[in-house]
Amino acid sequence: MNSYGHDLPAEPRFADVRAARALGRDLPLDGRPDIAALLRAIDALRAPDGSPAIPWLRFITSHPWDLGERLIAAIAECESVCEHLHLPVQAGDDLVLRRMGRQYTVDAYLGLVERLRAAVPGIALTTDVIVGFCGETDAQFESTLELLRTVRYDGVFAAAFSPRPGTPASRLPDDVPPDEKRRRLNALLDLQEGISLERHRDWIGRTTEVLVESVRPARGDHHHDGADDEAEPLATAIDRSDQLTGRNRQGRLVHLPGDPTLVGRRVAVTIERAGPYALVGRLAG
């Protein structure tokens, strides 16, 4: 998504765009529209009261090689752009990244993370990881785990490598045994679950704006809300009413009891419980 505009011609109205690809192959970008200009144009649309006509603006996915300073500044300065970015890393070892054709190093990626967090305090970062890629050693996999410990992502989408016909990787030897791929995948998910739980617990007691997306009917005494099983259970009212589900600006999944008419609305929610995959709260006030 953040490569938007690279295949479009330069034109006078974008004469102020002076940019170059942050990482990877050189690409002339001067005078071309880019995702930063698009975000600013959407953010400039205003309602009669002066508020953003589109209150929340989120985009996925971003490739590290096109996360330049213009885009970081747009995320930081545009009121409507949500404080959440999905930035796939795929692996935490430079040799594996090179075999994947990713065209950046771990250090370069960490530099992007540092600049993002400096520009947008509290930004939520999620990522994609592939384990068991062709030739990945135990040590290289451990480097990926160390990257997760360093960055402390809010969420990780992980998968074990499988060759896809027609891709460059299909010509490489798929030499990591299936059992080892499963072991690595489970180890990574276990690590990230603990990190996500710690980061979610930081939200307990805070009030956050949630866009209510859907209704999940209550399921009685055995209802499982994805929150920390060790925490005190919510009041029984949550099992006697419809449970709403939505997300906040940081992309975190939030469950709360409430009326189905709230679907499609933004509401203030005070967080009472946290699990590795979701927050649970109640309407503030």
Tab-separated table of C-alpha atoms in Angstrom:
chain	number	residue	atom	x	y	z
A	1	MET	CA	0.000	0.000	0.000
A	2	ASN	CA	2.755	2.469	0.792
A	3	SER	CA	4.162	1.968	-2.724
A	4	TYR	CA	1.113	3.836	-4.033
A	5	GLY	CA	1.912	6.240	-6.872
A	6	HIS	CA	5.253	4.767	-7.901
A	7	ASP	CA	3.806	3.614	-11.234
A	8	LEU	CA	2.163	6.985	-11.950
A	9	PRO	CA	3.781	9.755	-13.989
A	10	ALA	CA	5.184	12.902	-12.444
A	11	GLU	CA	2.917	15.939	-12.717
A	12	PRO	CA	3.153	19.633	-11.778
A	13	ARG	CA	0.770	19.488	-8.820
A	14	PHE	CA	3.209	17.188	-7.032
A	15	ALA	CA	6.264	19.309	-7.758
A	16	ASP	CA	6.898	19.611	-4.022
A	17	VAL	CA	7.467	15.862	-3.688
A	18	ARG	CA	11.191	15.328	-3.307
A	19	ALA	CA	11.761	11.786	-2.196
A	20	ALA	CA	13.671	8.617	-2.793
A	21	ARG	CA	12.956	5.050	-1.802
A	22	ALA	CA	14.071	4.535	1.795
A	23	LEU	CA	15.537	1.058	1.233
A	24	GLY	CA	15.997	-1.445	-1.570
A	25	ARG	CA	16.311	-0.642	-5.245
A	26	ASP	CA	16.630	3.018	-6.193
A	27	LEU	CA	13.462	4.492	-7.636
A	28	PRO	CA	13.000	8.096	-8.841
A	29	LEU	CA	9.997	9.521	-6.976
A	30	ASP	CA	10.355	13.280	-7.450
A	31	GLY	CA	7.131	14.900	-8.671
A	32	ARG	CA	5.044	11.733	-8.338
A	33	PRO	CA	2.037	11.291	-6.065
A	34	ASP	CA	2.695	9.110	-3.043
A	35	ILE	CA	0.813	7.632	-0.101
A	36	ALA	CA	1.826	10.565	2.100
A	37	ALA	CA	0.158	13.043	-0.293
A	38	LEU	CA	-2.923	10.806	-0.477
A	39	LEU	CA	-3.238	10.602	3.312
A	40	ARG	CA	-2.911	14.374	3.639
A	41	ALA	CA	-5.551	14.932	0.933
A	42	ILE	CA	-8.033	12.641	2.696
A	43	ASP	CA	-7.239	14.153	6.087
A	44	ALA	CA	-7.928	17.617	4.655
A	45	LEU	CA	-11.572	16.692	3.970
A	46	ARG	CA	-13.510	18.389	6.773
A	47	ALA	CA	-17.028	18.244	8.162
A	48	PRO	CA	-18.977	21.495	8.730
A	49	ASP	CA	-17.748	21.619	12.341
A	50	GLY	CA	-14.125	21.431	11.188
A	51	SER	CA	-13.534	17.845	12.285
A	52	PRO	CA	-12.178	15.273	9.814
A	53	ALA	CA	-14.891	14.098	7.405
A	54	ILE	CA	-13.338	10.615	7.697
A	55	PRO	CA	-12.481	10.420	11.414
A	56	TRP	CA	-10.364	7.268	11.277
A	57	LEU	CA	-8.012	6.408	8.448
A	58	ARG	CA	-6.034	3.176	8.506
A	59	PHE	CA	-4.078	1.471	5.738
A	60	ILE	CA	-2.335	-1.883	5.304
A	61	THR	CA	0.139	-3.242	4.398
A	62	SER	CA	3.447	-1.336	4.339
A	63	HIS	CA	6.752	-2.546	2.914
A	64	PRO	CA	9.797	-1.286	4.843
A	65	TRP	CA	11.527	-0.126	1.660
A	66	ASP	CA	8.822	2.521	1.100
A	67	LEU	CA	8.474	3.772	4.666
A	68	GLY	CA	10.161	7.129	4.116
A	69	GLU	CA	10.234	10.339	6.106
A	70	ARG	CA	7.303	11.828	4.171
A	71	LEU	CA	5.041	8.961	5.193
A	72	ILE	CA	6.202	8.975	8.814
A	73	ALA	CA	5.477	12.718	8.975
A	74	ALA	CA	2.010	12.239	7.451
A	75	ILE	CA	1.129	9.544	9.994
A	76	ALA	CA	2.271	11.825	12.802
A	77	GLU	CA	0.618	15.025	11.580
A	78	CYS	CA	-2.711	13.902	10.090
A	79	GLU	CA	-5.446	13.911	12.735
A	80	SER	CA	-7.485	11.187	11.052
A	81	VAL	CA	-4.654	8.692	10.522
A	82	CYS	CA	-4.830	5.996	13.210
A	83	GLU	CA	-1.846	5.246	15.434
A	84	HIS	CA	-1.310	1.782	13.999
A	85	LEU	CA	0.982	0.456	11.292
A	86	HIS	CA	1.379	-3.050	9.936
A	87	LEU	CA	5.030	-3.353	8.933
A	88	PRO	CA	5.988	-6.912	7.872
A	89	VAL	CA	9.529	-7.929	8.794
A	90	GLN	CA	9.297	-11.649	7.810
A	91	ALA	CA	12.547	-12.683	9.531
A	92	GLY	CA	15.114	-11.416	12.018
A	93	ASP	CA	18.274	-12.512	10.234
A	94	ASP	CA	20.006	-10.636	7.405
A	95	LEU	CA	20.931	-13.747	5.407
A	96	VAL	CA	17.363	-15.040	5.507
A	97	LEU	CA	16.055	-11.611	4.490
A	98	ARG	CA	18.481	-11.621	1.562
A	99	ARG	CA	17.264	-15.038	0.407
A	100	MET	CA	13.707	-13.745	0.680
A	101	GLY	CA	14.610	-10.783	-1.538
A	102	ARG	CA	13.480	-8.303	1.106
A	103	GLN	CA	16.239	-5.756	0.340
A	104	TYR	CA	16.728	-4.428	3.859
A	105	THR	CA	18.706	-5.458	6.910
A	106	VAL	CA	17.531	-6.011	10.466
A	107	ASP	CA	19.346	-2.848	11.578
A	108	ALA	CA	17.655	-0.800	8.864
A	109	TYR	CA	14.257	-2.157	9.902
A	110	LEU	CA	14.914	-1.356	13.567
A	111	GLY	CA	15.865	2.160	12.527
A	112	LEU	CA	12.434	2.573	10.940
A	113	VAL	CA	10.765	1.333	14.128
A	114	GLU	CA	12.761	3.828	16.185
A	115	ARG	CA	11.799	6.749	13.927
A	116	LEU	CA	8.128	5.711	13.916
A	117	ARG	CA	7.935	5.529	17.699
A	118	ALA	CA	9.716	8.844	18.087
A	119	ALA	CA	7.320	10.562	15.671
A	120	VAL	CA	4.106	8.841	16.850
A	121	PRO	CA	4.272	8.063	20.592
A	122	GLY	CA	2.103	5.071	21.454
A	123	ILE	CA	1.841	3.794	17.895
A	124	ALA	CA	0.842	0.128	17.683
A	125	LEU	CA	3.024	-2.003	15.443
A	126	THR	CA	2.035	-5.363	13.984
A	127	THR	CA	4.018	-7.540	11.626
A	128	ASP	CA	4.236	-10.726	9.552
A	129	VAL	CA	6.814	-13.459	10.143
A	130	ILE	CA	7.646	-16.608	8.177
A	131	VAL	CA	9.448	-19.414	10.024
A	132	GLY	CA	11.277	-22.309	8.425
A	133	PHE	CA	12.199	-20.452	5.238
A	134	CYS	CA	14.606	-22.251	2.928
A	135	GLY	CA	17.944	-22.765	4.660
A	136	GLU	CA	16.904	-21.165	7.963
A	137	THR	CA	19.139	-22.470	10.751
A	138	ASP	CA	18.338	-22.738	14.456
A	139	ALA	CA	20.540	-19.716	15.113
A	140	GLN	CA	18.781	-17.660	12.442
A	141	PHE	CA	15.400	-18.570	13.914
A	142	GLU	CA	16.647	-17.516	17.352
A	143	SER	CA	17.545	-14.146	15.804
A	144	THR	CA	13.905	-13.776	14.780
A	145	LEU	CA	12.799	-14.459	18.358
A	146	GLU	CA	15.282	-11.858	19.562
A	147	LEU	CA	13.818	-9.336	17.116
A	148	LEU	CA	10.360	-9.906	18.646
A	149	ARG	CA	11.801	-9.340	22.115
A	150	THR	CA	13.451	-6.119	20.918
A	151	VAL	CA	10.533	-4.583	19.013
A	152	ARG	CA	7.746	-5.900	21.274
A	153	TYR	CA	5.059	-5.909	18.617
A	154	ASP	CA	1.425	-5.500	19.551
A	155	GLY	CA	0.573	-8.459	17.326
A	156	VAL	CA	2.257	-10.889	14.950
A	157	PHE	CA	0.795	-12.856	12.057
A	158	ALA	CA	3.055	-15.875	11.633
A	159	ALA	CA	3.156	-18.853	9.281
A	160	ALA	CA	5.445	-21.737	8.450
A	161	PHE	CA	7.052	-21.509	5.019
A	162	SER	CA	5.500	-23.507	2.196
A	163	PRO	CA	6.601	-23.160	-1.444
A	164	ARG	CA	4.236	-21.468	-3.866
A	165	PRO	CA	4.514	-22.301	-7.590
A	166	GLY	CA	5.968	-19.525	-9.717
A	167	THR	CA	7.719	-17.683	-6.897
A	168	PRO	CA	11.523	-17.385	-6.651
A	169	ALA	CA	11.421	-19.335	-3.371
A	170	SER	CA	9.924	-22.327	-5.183
A	171	ARG	CA	13.328	-22.794	-6.824
A	172	LEU	CA	15.098	-23.004	-3.447
A	173	PRO	CA	15.383	-26.240	-1.459
A	174	ASP	CA	12.591	-26.518	1.109
A	175	ASP	CA	15.008	-28.093	3.571
A	176	VAL	CA	13.522	-27.356	7.002
A	177	PRO	CA	11.571	-30.474	8.112
A	178	PRO	CA	7.810	-29.997	8.737
A	179	ASP	CA	8.126	-30.990	12.416
A	180	GLU	CA	10.819	-28.375	12.931
A	181	LYS	CA	8.695	-25.740	11.190
A	182	ARG	CA	5.836	-26.508	13.568
A	183	ARG	CA	8.154	-26.329	16.570
A	184	ARG	CA	9.498	-22.951	15.494
A	185	LEU	CA	6.033	-21.607	14.754
A	186	ASN	CA	4.734	-22.666	18.162
A	187	ALA	CA	7.775	-21.221	19.933
A	188	LEU	CA	7.321	-17.886	18.158
A	189	LEU	CA	3.592	-17.743	18.892
A	190	ASP	CA	4.173	-18.607	22.557
A	191	LEU	CA	6.721	-15.802	22.869
A	192	GLN	CA	4.487	-13.253	21.157
A	193	GLU	CA	1.472	-14.249	23.241
A	194	GLY	CA	3.369	-13.250	26.378
A	195	ILE	CA	4.499	-9.966	24.824
A	196	SER	CA	0.978	-9.122	23.631
A	197	LEU	CA	-0.459	-9.880	27.070
A	198	GLU	CA	2.040	-7.547	28.746
A	199	ARG	CA	1.319	-4.757	26.271
A	200	HIS	CA	-2.449	-5.210	26.633
A	201	ARG	CA	-2.262	-5.094	30.430
A	202	ASP	CA	-0.923	-1.556	30.098
A	203	TRP	CA	-4.436	-0.583	28.939
A	204	ILE	CA	-6.219	-1.686	32.117
A	205	GLY	CA	-7.831	1.342	33.764
A	206	ARG	CA	-7.485	3.501	30.656
A	207	THR	CA	-10.367	4.848	28.563
A	208	THR	CA	-10.097	4.411	24.803
A	209	GLU	CA	-12.311	5.252	21.845
A	210	VAL	CA	-13.698	2.148	20.143
A	211	LEU	CA	-15.435	1.787	16.797
A	212	VAL	CA	-18.092	-0.864	17.463
A	213	GLU	CA	-18.102	-3.294	14.545
A	214	SER	CA	-20.365	-6.225	15.401
A	215	VAL	CA	-22.441	-8.110	17.969
A	216	ARG	CA	-21.350	-11.397	19.485
A	217	PRO	CA	-24.329	-13.004	21.291
A	218	ALA	CA	-23.672	-13.953	24.904
A	219	ARG	CA	-22.823	-17.610	25.447
A	220	GLY	CA	-23.760	-18.108	29.090
A	221	ASP	CA	-21.497	-19.269	31.861
A	222	HIS	CA	-18.904	-20.713	29.470
A	223	HIS	CA	-18.454	-17.509	27.518
A	224	HIS	CA	-14.801	-16.880	26.660
A	225	ASP	CA	-13.870	-13.328	25.779
A	226	GLY	CA	-10.212	-13.808	24.940
A	227	ALA	CA	-9.090	-11.904	28.018
A	228	ASP	CA	-6.735	-13.122	30.694
A	229	ASP	CA	-8.205	-16.272	32.236
A	230	GLU	CA	-6.338	-15.522	35.478
A	231	ALA	CA	-8.102	-12.197	35.946
A	232	GLU	CA	-11.258	-11.804	38.000
A	233	PRO	CA	-14.339	-12.526	35.854
A	234	LEU	CA	-16.460	-9.643	34.671
A	235	ALA	CA	-19.778	-8.982	36.321
A	236	THR	CA	-22.421	-11.479	35.245
A	237	ALA	CA	-24.150	-8.741	33.265
A	238	ILE	CA	-21.709	-9.340	30.430
A	239	ASP	CA	-23.220	-12.802	30.020
A	240	ARG	CA	-26.798	-11.531	30.127
A	241	SER	CA	-26.584	-8.966	27.363
A	242	ASP	CA	-25.272	-8.747	23.853
A	243	GLN	CA	-21.525	-8.463	23.690
A	244	LEU	CA	-20.195	-5.922	21.266
A	245	THR	CA	-16.858	-6.155	19.499
A	246	GLY	CA	-14.822	-3.368	17.979
A	247	ARG	CA	-11.358	-1.879	17.649
A	248	ASN	CA	-9.672	1.240	18.920
A	249	ARG	CA	-7.407	3.545	16.924
A	250	GLN	CA	-4.427	1.324	17.714
A	251	GLY	CA	-6.214	-1.625	16.094
A	252	ARG	CA	-6.705	-3.504	19.354
A	253	LEU	CA	-9.735	-5.799	19.572
A	254	VAL	CA	-12.116	-4.682	22.339
A	255	HIS	CA	-15.152	-6.548	23.747
A	256	LEU	CA	-17.835	-4.808	25.791
A	257	PRO	CA	-21.481	-5.367	26.777
A	258	GLY	CA	-23.922	-2.987	25.172
A	259	ASP	CA	-26.904	-2.347	22.959
A	260	PRO	CA	-26.655	-3.559	19.317
A	261	THR	CA	-27.653	-0.063	18.164
A	262	LEU	CA	-24.086	1.001	19.007
A	263	VAL	CA	-22.733	-0.943	16.000
A	264	GLY	CA	-21.138	1.549	13.624
A	265	ARG	CA	-20.631	4.171	16.332
A	266	ARG	CA	-17.505	5.299	18.163
A	267	VAL	CA	-17.819	5.033	21.927
A	268	ALA	CA	-15.570	5.627	24.940
A	269	VAL	CA	-14.693	2.377	26.707
A	270	THR	CA	-12.907	1.918	30.039
A	271	ILE	CA	-10.715	-1.190	29.928
A	272	GLU	CA	-11.151	-3.599	32.844
A	273	ARG	CA	-9.423	-6.770	31.665
A	274	ALA	CA	-6.773	-7.729	29.169
A	275	GLY	CA	-5.716	-10.912	27.433
A	276	PRO	CA	-3.149	-11.607	24.717
A	277	TYR	CA	-5.670	-11.190	21.913
A	278	ALA	CA	-8.291	-8.743	23.197
A	279	LEU	CA	-9.246	-6.108	25.728
A	280	VAL	CA	-12.510	-6.163	27.704
A	281	GLY	CA	-14.220	-3.114	29.101
A	282	ARG	CA	-17.395	-1.161	29.671
A	283	LEU	CA	-18.883	2.019	28.293
A	284	ALA	CA	-17.223	4.904	30.103
A	285	GLY	CA	-19.489	6.703	32.541
